[in-house]
Amino acid sequence: MRKALLVLSVVLISLLGWGAPQTPSVQIGTFNLEFFTDFDRSTGTWCEEHNPRTPQVVEELARFIDSLDLEVLALQEVENAQALELLLSFMPPGKYGYILSPQTTPETCQRVAVLYQKDEVSLQFVGEILLSLGQYGLRNGLVVYGKVLPERLVLVCLSFRVWRSINPF
């Protein structure tokens, strides 16, 4: 009798969970690309001089990012939209979209961005968090909003510069 009740309980629990709607899941990651540029010296020599990559390395990087199969990936240290277009040129056509921080003041070649799979999530720009306080080289934060039905998603992408001094005072 006990065995029958145990088996019946397991079957009932299984059946009750069978038809339950599945909550969609979104995998979110972050990646500091470190001086990710468009290889065009006219858009910023300083960052181009610090970019350690070749176009072949960018292609490998694009394949690696695509292999992660993350729905949303926050990116740090992206020079501009042309740099992101270069990355996307090595990825499956039409699979990804991006939102890039529109920061123009202070000028920086290290913006933040969000890369996302267009068929999995829809994202839109909300605004910037003015973290740079007008200091050259510092980055504003990026806020995006999206939906993964039936849930909503708000993502804040930040990149803080860590500074160290021999004399802390």
JSON list of C-alpha atoms in Angstrom, two decimals:
[
{"chain": "A", "resi": 1, "resn": "MET", "atom": "CA", "xyz": [0.00, 0.00, 0.00]},
{"chain": "A", "resi": 2, "resn": "ARG", "atom": "CA", "xyz": [2.82, 2.40, 0.88]},
{"chain": "A", "resi": 3, "resn": "LYS", "atom": "CA", "xyz": [4.54, 1.65, -2.40]},
{"chain": "A", "resi": 4, "resn": "ALA", "atom": "CA", "xyz": [1.35, 2.32, -4.33]},
{"chain": "A", "resi": 5, "resn": "LEU", "atom": "CA", "xyz": [0.85, 5.66, -2.54]},
{"chain": "A", "resi": 6, "resn": "LEU", "atom": "CA", "xyz": [4.45, 6.65, -3.19]},
{"chain": "A", "resi": 7, "resn": "VAL", "atom": "CA", "xyz": [4.20, 5.79, -6.89]},
{"chain": "A", "resi": 8, "resn": "LEU", "atom": "CA", "xyz": [0.83, 7.58, -7.15]},
{"chain": "A", "resi": 9, "resn": "SER", "atom": "CA", "xyz": [2.30, 10.66, -5.43]},
{"chain": "A", "resi": 10, "resn": "VAL", "atom": "CA", "xyz": [5.26, 10.77, -7.81]},
{"chain": "A", "resi": 11, "resn": "VAL", "atom": "CA", "xyz": [2.97, 10.38, -10.83]},
{"chain": "A", "resi": 12, "resn": "LEU", "atom": "CA", "xyz": [0.62, 13.15, -9.60]},
{"chain": "A", "resi": 13, "resn": "ILE", "atom": "CA", "xyz": [3.49, 15.54, -8.90]},
{"chain": "A", "resi": 14, "resn": "SER", "atom": "CA", "xyz": [4.93, 14.83, -12.35]},
{"chain": "A", "resi": 15, "resn": "LEU", "atom": "CA", "xyz": [1.58, 15.39, -14.06]},
{"chain": "A", "resi": 16, "resn": "LEU", "atom": "CA", "xyz": [0.93, 18.62, -12.19]},
{"chain": "A", "resi": 17, "resn": "GLY", "atom": "CA", "xyz": [4.22, 20.06, -13.38]},
{"chain": "A", "resi": 18, "resn": "TRP", "atom": "CA", "xyz": [3.91, 18.78, -16.93]},
{"chain": "A", "resi": 19, "resn": "GLY", "atom": "CA", "xyz": [1.55, 21.41, -18.31]},
{"chain": "A", "resi": 20, "resn": "ALA", "atom": "CA", "xyz": [2.97, 24.29, -16.29]},
{"chain": "A", "resi": 21, "resn": "PRO", "atom": "CA", "xyz": [4.15, 27.17, -18.46]},
{"chain": "A", "resi": 22, "resn": "GLN", "atom": "CA", "xyz": [7.90, 27.50, -18.62]},
{"chain": "A", "resi": 23, "resn": "THR", "atom": "CA", "xyz": [9.38, 30.81, -17.60]},
{"chain": "A", "resi": 24, "resn": "PRO", "atom": "CA", "xyz": [11.64, 32.12, -20.34]},
{"chain": "A", "resi": 25, "resn": "SER", "atom": "CA", "xyz": [15.27, 32.40, -19.41]},
{"chain": "A", "resi": 26, "resn": "VAL", "atom": "CA", "xyz": [17.81, 34.90, -20.62]},
{"chain": "A", "resi": 27, "resn": "GLN", "atom": "CA", "xyz": [21.53, 34.41, -20.26]},
{"chain": "A", "resi": 28, "resn": "ILE", "atom": "CA", "xyz": [23.35, 37.68, -19.68]},
{"chain": "A", "resi": 29, "resn": "GLY", "atom": "CA", "xyz": [27.10, 38.17, -19.73]},
{"chain": "A", "resi": 30, "resn": "THR", "atom": "CA", "xyz": [29.67, 40.93, -19.71]},
{"chain": "A", "resi": 31, "resn": "PHE", "atom": "CA", "xyz": [32.93, 41.26, -21.61]},
{"chain": "A", "resi": 32, "resn": "ASN", "atom": "CA", "xyz": [35.58, 43.97, -21.39]},
{"chain": "A", "resi": 33, "resn": "LEU", "atom": "CA", "xyz": [36.96, 44.04, -24.93]},
{"chain": "A", "resi": 34, "resn": "GLU", "atom": "CA", "xyz": [39.84, 46.36, -23.95]},
{"chain": "A", "resi": 35, "resn": "PHE", "atom": "CA", "xyz": [40.53, 48.96, -26.66]},
{"chain": "A", "resi": 36, "resn": "PHE", "atom": "CA", "xyz": [38.16, 47.45, -29.21]},
{"chain": "A", "resi": 37, "resn": "THR", "atom": "CA", "xyz": [38.52, 49.77, -32.20]},
{"chain": "A", "resi": 38, "resn": "ASP", "atom": "CA", "xyz": [37.49, 50.10, -35.83]},
{"chain": "A", "resi": 39, "resn": "PHE", "atom": "CA", "xyz": [41.12, 50.06, -37.14]},
{"chain": "A", "resi": 40, "resn": "ASP", "atom": "CA", "xyz": [40.62, 53.58, -38.54]},
{"chain": "A", "resi": 41, "resn": "ARG", "atom": "CA", "xyz": [43.29, 55.95, -37.22]},
{"chain": "A", "resi": 42, "resn": "SER", "atom": "CA", "xyz": [41.24, 58.98, -38.32]},
{"chain": "A", "resi": 43, "resn": "THR", "atom": "CA", "xyz": [38.62, 58.19, -35.65]},
{"chain": "A", "resi": 44, "resn": "GLY", "atom": "CA", "xyz": [41.11, 58.11, -32.80]},
{"chain": "A", "resi": 45, "resn": "THR", "atom": "CA", "xyz": [44.84, 57.50, -32.86]},
{"chain": "A", "resi": 46, "resn": "TRP", "atom": "CA", "xyz": [45.30, 56.97, -29.12]},
{"chain": "A", "resi": 47, "resn": "CYS", "atom": "CA", "xyz": [42.99, 53.97, -28.95]},
{"chain": "A", "resi": 48, "resn": "GLU", "atom": "CA", "xyz": [44.26, 52.57, -32.24]},
{"chain": "A", "resi": 49, "resn": "GLU", "atom": "CA", "xyz": [47.79, 52.62, -30.81]},
{"chain": "A", "resi": 50, "resn": "HIS", "atom": "CA", "xyz": [46.59, 50.60, -27.80]},
{"chain": "A", "resi": 51, "resn": "ASN", "atom": "CA", "xyz": [44.50, 48.09, -29.78]},
{"chain": "A", "resi": 52, "resn": "PRO", "atom": "CA", "xyz": [46.44, 44.80, -29.68]},
{"chain": "A", "resi": 53, "resn": "ARG", "atom": "CA", "xyz": [44.25, 43.06, -32.30]},
{"chain": "A", "resi": 54, "resn": "THR", "atom": "CA", "xyz": [44.41, 42.25, -35.97]},
{"chain": "A", "resi": 55, "resn": "PRO", "atom": "CA", "xyz": [41.33, 41.67, -38.15]},
{"chain": "A", "resi": 56, "resn": "GLN", "atom": "CA", "xyz": [42.00, 37.93, -37.83]},
{"chain": "A", "resi": 57, "resn": "VAL", "atom": "CA", "xyz": [41.83, 38.18, -34.04]},
{"chain": "A", "resi": 58, "resn": "VAL", "atom": "CA", "xyz": [38.55, 40.13, -34.32]},
{"chain": "A", "resi": 59, "resn": "GLU", "atom": "CA", "xyz": [37.16, 37.30, -36.45]},
{"chain": "A", "resi": 60, "resn": "GLU", "atom": "CA", "xyz": [38.18, 34.74, -33.80]},
{"chain": "A", "resi": 61, "resn": "LEU", "atom": "CA", "xyz": [36.69, 36.95, -31.08]},
{"chain": "A", "resi": 62, "resn": "ALA", "atom": "CA", "xyz": [33.40, 37.18, -33.00]},
{"chain": "A", "resi": 63, "resn": "ARG", "atom": "CA", "xyz": [33.25, 33.40, -33.38]},
{"chain": "A", "resi": 64, "resn": "PHE", "atom": "CA", "xyz": [33.96, 32.99, -29.65]},
{"chain": "A", "resi": 65, "resn": "ILE", "atom": "CA", "xyz": [31.23, 35.46, -28.64]},
{"chain": "A", "resi": 66, "resn": "ASP", "atom": "CA", "xyz": [28.73, 33.76, -30.96]},
{"chain": "A", "resi": 67, "resn": "SER", "atom": "CA", "xyz": [29.65, 30.35, -29.52]},
{"chain": "A", "resi": 68, "resn": "LEU", "atom": "CA", "xyz": [28.69, 31.56, -26.03]},
{"chain": "A", "resi": 69, "resn": "ASP", "atom": "CA", "xyz": [25.09, 31.79, -27.30]},
{"chain": "A", "resi": 70, "resn": "LEU", "atom": "CA", "xyz": [24.22, 34.47, -24.74]},
{"chain": "A", "resi": 71, "resn": "GLU", "atom": "CA", "xyz": [21.03, 36.38, -25.40]},
{"chain": "A", "resi": 72, "resn": "VAL", "atom": "CA", "xyz": [22.49, 39.60, -23.97]},
{"chain": "A", "resi": 73, "resn": "LEU", "atom": "CA", "xyz": [26.15, 40.61, -23.64]},
{"chain": "A", "resi": 74, "resn": "ALA", "atom": "CA", "xyz": [27.28, 43.89, -22.07]},
{"chain": "A", "resi": 75, "resn": "LEU", "atom": "CA", "xyz": [30.49, 45.16, -23.67]},
{"chain": "A", "resi": 76, "resn": "GLN", "atom": "CA", "xyz": [33.06, 47.60, -22.34]},
{"chain": "A", "resi": 77, "resn": "GLU", "atom": "CA", "xyz": [35.74, 49.67, -24.11]},
{"chain": "A", "resi": 78, "resn": "VAL", "atom": "CA", "xyz": [34.15, 49.85, -27.57]},
{"chain": "A", "resi": 79, "resn": "GLU", "atom": "CA", "xyz": [35.35, 52.76, -29.71]},
{"chain": "A", "resi": 80, "resn": "ASN", "atom": "CA", "xyz": [32.27, 53.40, -31.85]},
{"chain": "A", "resi": 81, "resn": "ALA", "atom": "CA", "xyz": [29.50, 51.91, -33.99]},
{"chain": "A", "resi": 82, "resn": "GLN", "atom": "CA", "xyz": [32.00, 51.11, -36.76]},
{"chain": "A", "resi": 83, "resn": "ALA", "atom": "CA", "xyz": [33.92, 48.86, -34.34]},
{"chain": "A", "resi": 84, "resn": "LEU", "atom": "CA", "xyz": [30.70, 47.00, -33.49]},
{"chain": "A", "resi": 85, "resn": "GLU", "atom": "CA", "xyz": [29.83, 46.68, -37.18]},
{"chain": "A", "resi": 86, "resn": "LEU", "atom": "CA", "xyz": [33.28, 45.17, -37.73]},
{"chain": "A", "resi": 87, "resn": "LEU", "atom": "CA", "xyz": [32.57, 42.60, -35.01]},
{"chain": "A", "resi": 88, "resn": "LEU", "atom": "CA", "xyz": [29.13, 41.83, -36.48]},
{"chain": "A", "resi": 89, "resn": "SER", "atom": "CA", "xyz": [30.63, 41.36, -39.95]},
{"chain": "A", "resi": 90, "resn": "PHE", "atom": "CA", "xyz": [32.17, 38.12, -38.66]},
{"chain": "A", "resi": 91, "resn": "MET", "atom": "CA", "xyz": [28.92, 36.88, -37.05]},
{"chain": "A", "resi": 92, "resn": "PRO", "atom": "CA", "xyz": [25.82, 35.25, -38.56]},
{"chain": "A", "resi": 93, "resn": "PRO", "atom": "CA", "xyz": [24.02, 37.95, -40.59]},
{"chain": "A", "resi": 94, "resn": "GLY", "atom": "CA", "xyz": [20.99, 39.46, -38.85]},
{"chain": "A", "resi": 95, "resn": "LYS", "atom": "CA", "xyz": [21.41, 37.49, -35.62]},
{"chain": "A", "resi": 96, "resn": "TYR", "atom": "CA", "xyz": [22.63, 40.33, -33.41]},
{"chain": "A", "resi": 97, "resn": "GLY", "atom": "CA", "xyz": [21.70, 43.90, -32.69]},
{"chain": "A", "resi": 98, "resn": "TYR", "atom": "CA", "xyz": [23.46, 46.37, -30.44]},
{"chain": "A", "resi": 99, "resn": "ILE", "atom": "CA", "xyz": [22.95, 49.54, -28.47]},
{"chain": "A", "resi": 100, "resn": "LEU", "atom": "CA", "xyz": [25.99, 51.78, -28.05]},
{"chain": "A", "resi": 101, "resn": "SER", "atom": "CA", "xyz": [26.36, 54.54, -25.50]},
{"chain": "A", "resi": 102, "resn": "PRO", "atom": "CA", "xyz": [25.98, 57.85, -27.34]},
{"chain": "A", "resi": 103, "resn": "GLN", "atom": "CA", "xyz": [28.56, 59.50, -25.08]},
{"chain": "A", "resi": 104, "resn": "THR", "atom": "CA", "xyz": [30.22, 62.46, -26.77]},
{"chain": "A", "resi": 105, "resn": "THR", "atom": "CA", "xyz": [31.38, 64.48, -23.77]},
{"chain": "A", "resi": 106, "resn": "PRO", "atom": "CA", "xyz": [33.98, 63.92, -22.63]},
{"chain": "A", "resi": 107, "resn": "GLU", "atom": "CA", "xyz": [35.32, 62.34, -25.80]},
{"chain": "A", "resi": 108, "resn": "THR", "atom": "CA", "xyz": [36.32, 58.74, -25.26]},
{"chain": "A", "resi": 109, "resn": "CYS", "atom": "CA", "xyz": [37.16, 55.78, -27.43]},
{"chain": "A", "resi": 110, "resn": "GLN", "atom": "CA", "xyz": [36.03, 53.39, -24.72]},
{"chain": "A", "resi": 111, "resn": "ARG", "atom": "CA", "xyz": [32.24, 53.40, -24.65]},
{"chain": "A", "resi": 112, "resn": "VAL", "atom": "CA", "xyz": [29.94, 50.74, -23.27]},
{"chain": "A", "resi": 113, "resn": "ALA", "atom": "CA", "xyz": [27.46, 48.80, -25.40]},
{"chain": "A", "resi": 114, "resn": "VAL", "atom": "CA", "xyz": [25.01, 45.93, -25.27]},
{"chain": "A", "resi": 115, "resn": "LEU", "atom": "CA", "xyz": [25.01, 43.17, -27.88]},
{"chain": "A", "resi": 116, "resn": "TYR", "atom": "CA", "xyz": [21.85, 41.07, -28.07]},
{"chain": "A", "resi": 117, "resn": "GLN", "atom": "CA", "xyz": [20.23, 38.30, -30.11]},
{"chain": "A", "resi": 118, "resn": "LYS", "atom": "CA", "xyz": [17.38, 39.99, -31.98]},
{"chain": "A", "resi": 119, "resn": "ASP", "atom": "CA", "xyz": [15.21, 36.87, -32.21]},
{"chain": "A", "resi": 120, "resn": "GLU", "atom": "CA", "xyz": [15.44, 36.21, -28.47]},
{"chain": "A", "resi": 121, "resn": "VAL", "atom": "CA", "xyz": [15.04, 39.64, -26.85]},
{"chain": "A", "resi": 122, "resn": "SER", "atom": "CA", "xyz": [14.09, 43.13, -27.89]},
{"chain": "A", "resi": 123, "resn": "LEU", "atom": "CA", "xyz": [16.00, 45.98, -26.28]},
{"chain": "A", "resi": 124, "resn": "GLN", "atom": "CA", "xyz": [15.77, 49.74, -26.52]},
{"chain": "A", "resi": 125, "resn": "PHE", "atom": "CA", "xyz": [17.93, 52.62, -25.33]},
{"chain": "A", "resi": 126, "resn": "VAL", "atom": "CA", "xyz": [16.68, 54.31, -22.15]},
{"chain": "A", "resi": 127, "resn": "GLY", "atom": "CA", "xyz": [19.50, 56.68, -21.32]},
{"chain": "A", "resi": 128, "resn": "GLU", "atom": "CA", "xyz": [22.93, 57.29, -19.94]},
{"chain": "A", "resi": 129, "resn": "ILE", "atom": "CA", "xyz": [24.15, 57.57, -16.39]},
{"chain": "A", "resi": 130, "resn": "LEU", "atom": "CA", "xyz": [26.59, 60.46, -16.40]},
{"chain": "A", "resi": 131, "resn": "LEU", "atom": "CA", "xyz": [29.34, 58.75, -14.43]},
{"chain": "A", "resi": 132, "resn": "SER", "atom": "CA", "xyz": [32.21, 60.40, -16.33]},
{"chain": "A", "resi": 133, "resn": "LEU", "atom": "CA", "xyz": [31.55, 63.76, -14.61]},
{"chain": "A", "resi": 134, "resn": "GLY", "atom": "CA", "xyz": [33.18, 65.40, -17.61]},
{"chain": "A", "resi": 135, "resn": "GLN", "atom": "CA", "xyz": [36.56, 63.74, -17.02]},
{"chain": "A", "resi": 136, "resn": "TYR", "atom": "CA", "xyz": [38.44, 62.68, -20.14]},
{"chain": "A", "resi": 137, "resn": "GLY", "atom": "CA", "xyz": [38.66, 58.93, -20.62]},
{"chain": "A", "resi": 138, "resn": "LEU", "atom": "CA", "xyz": [35.90, 58.03, -18.18]},
{"chain": "A", "resi": 139, "resn": "ARG", "atom": "CA", "xyz": [32.77, 56.30, -19.42]},
{"chain": "A", "resi": 140, "resn": "ASN", "atom": "CA", "xyz": [29.11, 57.01, -18.89]},
{"chain": "A", "resi": 141, "resn": "GLY", "atom": "CA", "xyz": [26.84, 54.13, -17.99]},
{"chain": "A", "resi": 142, "resn": "LEU", "atom": "CA", "xyz": [24.25, 52.78, -20.41]},
{"chain": "A", "resi": 143, "resn": "VAL", "atom": "CA", "xyz": [20.67, 51.84, -19.48]},
{"chain": "A", "resi": 144, "resn": "VAL", "atom": "CA", "xyz": [18.56, 49.64, -21.75]},
{"chain": "A", "resi": 145, "resn": "TYR", "atom": "CA", "xyz": [15.06, 48.24, -21.39]},
{"chain": "A", "resi": 146, "resn": "GLY", "atom": "CA", "xyz": [13.72, 45.10, -22.94]},
{"chain": "A", "resi": 147, "resn": "LYS", "atom": "CA", "xyz": [11.14, 42.36, -22.89]},
{"chain": "A", "resi": 148, "resn": "VAL", "atom": "CA", "xyz": [11.46, 38.63, -22.72]},
{"chain": "A", "resi": 149, "resn": "LEU", "atom": "CA", "xyz": [7.81, 37.72, -22.72]},
{"chain": "A", "resi": 150, "resn": "PRO", "atom": "CA", "xyz": [6.18, 37.87, -20.27]},
{"chain": "A", "resi": 151, "resn": "GLU", "atom": "CA", "xyz": [8.97, 39.44, -18.22]},
{"chain": "A", "resi": 152, "resn": "ARG", "atom": "CA", "xyz": [10.59, 42.87, -18.43]},
{"chain": "A", "resi": 153, "resn": "LEU", "atom": "CA", "xyz": [14.31, 43.48, -18.28]},
{"chain": "A", "resi": 154, "resn": "VAL", "atom": "CA", "xyz": [16.27, 46.57, -17.30]},
{"chain": "A", "resi": 155, "resn": "LEU", "atom": "CA", "xyz": [20.01, 46.35, -17.81]},
{"chain": "A", "resi": 156, "resn": "VAL", "atom": "CA", "xyz": [22.61, 48.85, -16.63]},
{"chain": "A", "resi": 157, "resn": "CYS", "atom": "CA", "xyz": [26.04, 48.55, -18.25]},
{"chain": "A", "resi": 158, "resn": "LEU", "atom": "CA", "xyz": [28.91, 50.23, -16.40]},
{"chain": "A", "resi": 159, "resn": "SER", "atom": "CA", "xyz": [32.66, 50.35, -16.81]},
{"chain": "A", "resi": 160, "resn": "PHE", "atom": "CA", "xyz": [34.65, 51.86, -13.98]},
{"chain": "A", "resi": 161, "resn": "ARG", "atom": "CA", "xyz": [38.28, 52.77, -14.26]},
{"chain": "A", "resi": 162, "resn": "VAL", "atom": "CA", "xyz": [40.30, 51.50, -11.35]},
{"chain": "A", "resi": 163, "resn": "TRP", "atom": "CA", "xyz": [43.04, 53.89, -10.40]},
{"chain": "A", "resi": 164, "resn": "ARG", "atom": "CA", "xyz": [45.88, 53.23, -8.05]},
{"chain": "A", "resi": 165, "resn": "SER", "atom": "CA", "xyz": [48.48, 55.54, -6.60]},
{"chain": "A", "resi": 166, "resn": "ILE", "atom": "CA", "xyz": [51.66, 54.91, -4.69]},
{"chain": "A", "resi": 167, "resn": "ASN", "atom": "CA", "xyz": [50.60, 57.68, -2.32]},
{"chain": "A", "resi": 168, "resn": "PRO", "atom": "CA", "xyz": [46.92, 57.09, -1.47]},
{"chain": "A", "resi": 169, "resn": "PHE", "atom": "CA", "xyz": [46.50, 60.53, 0.16]}
]
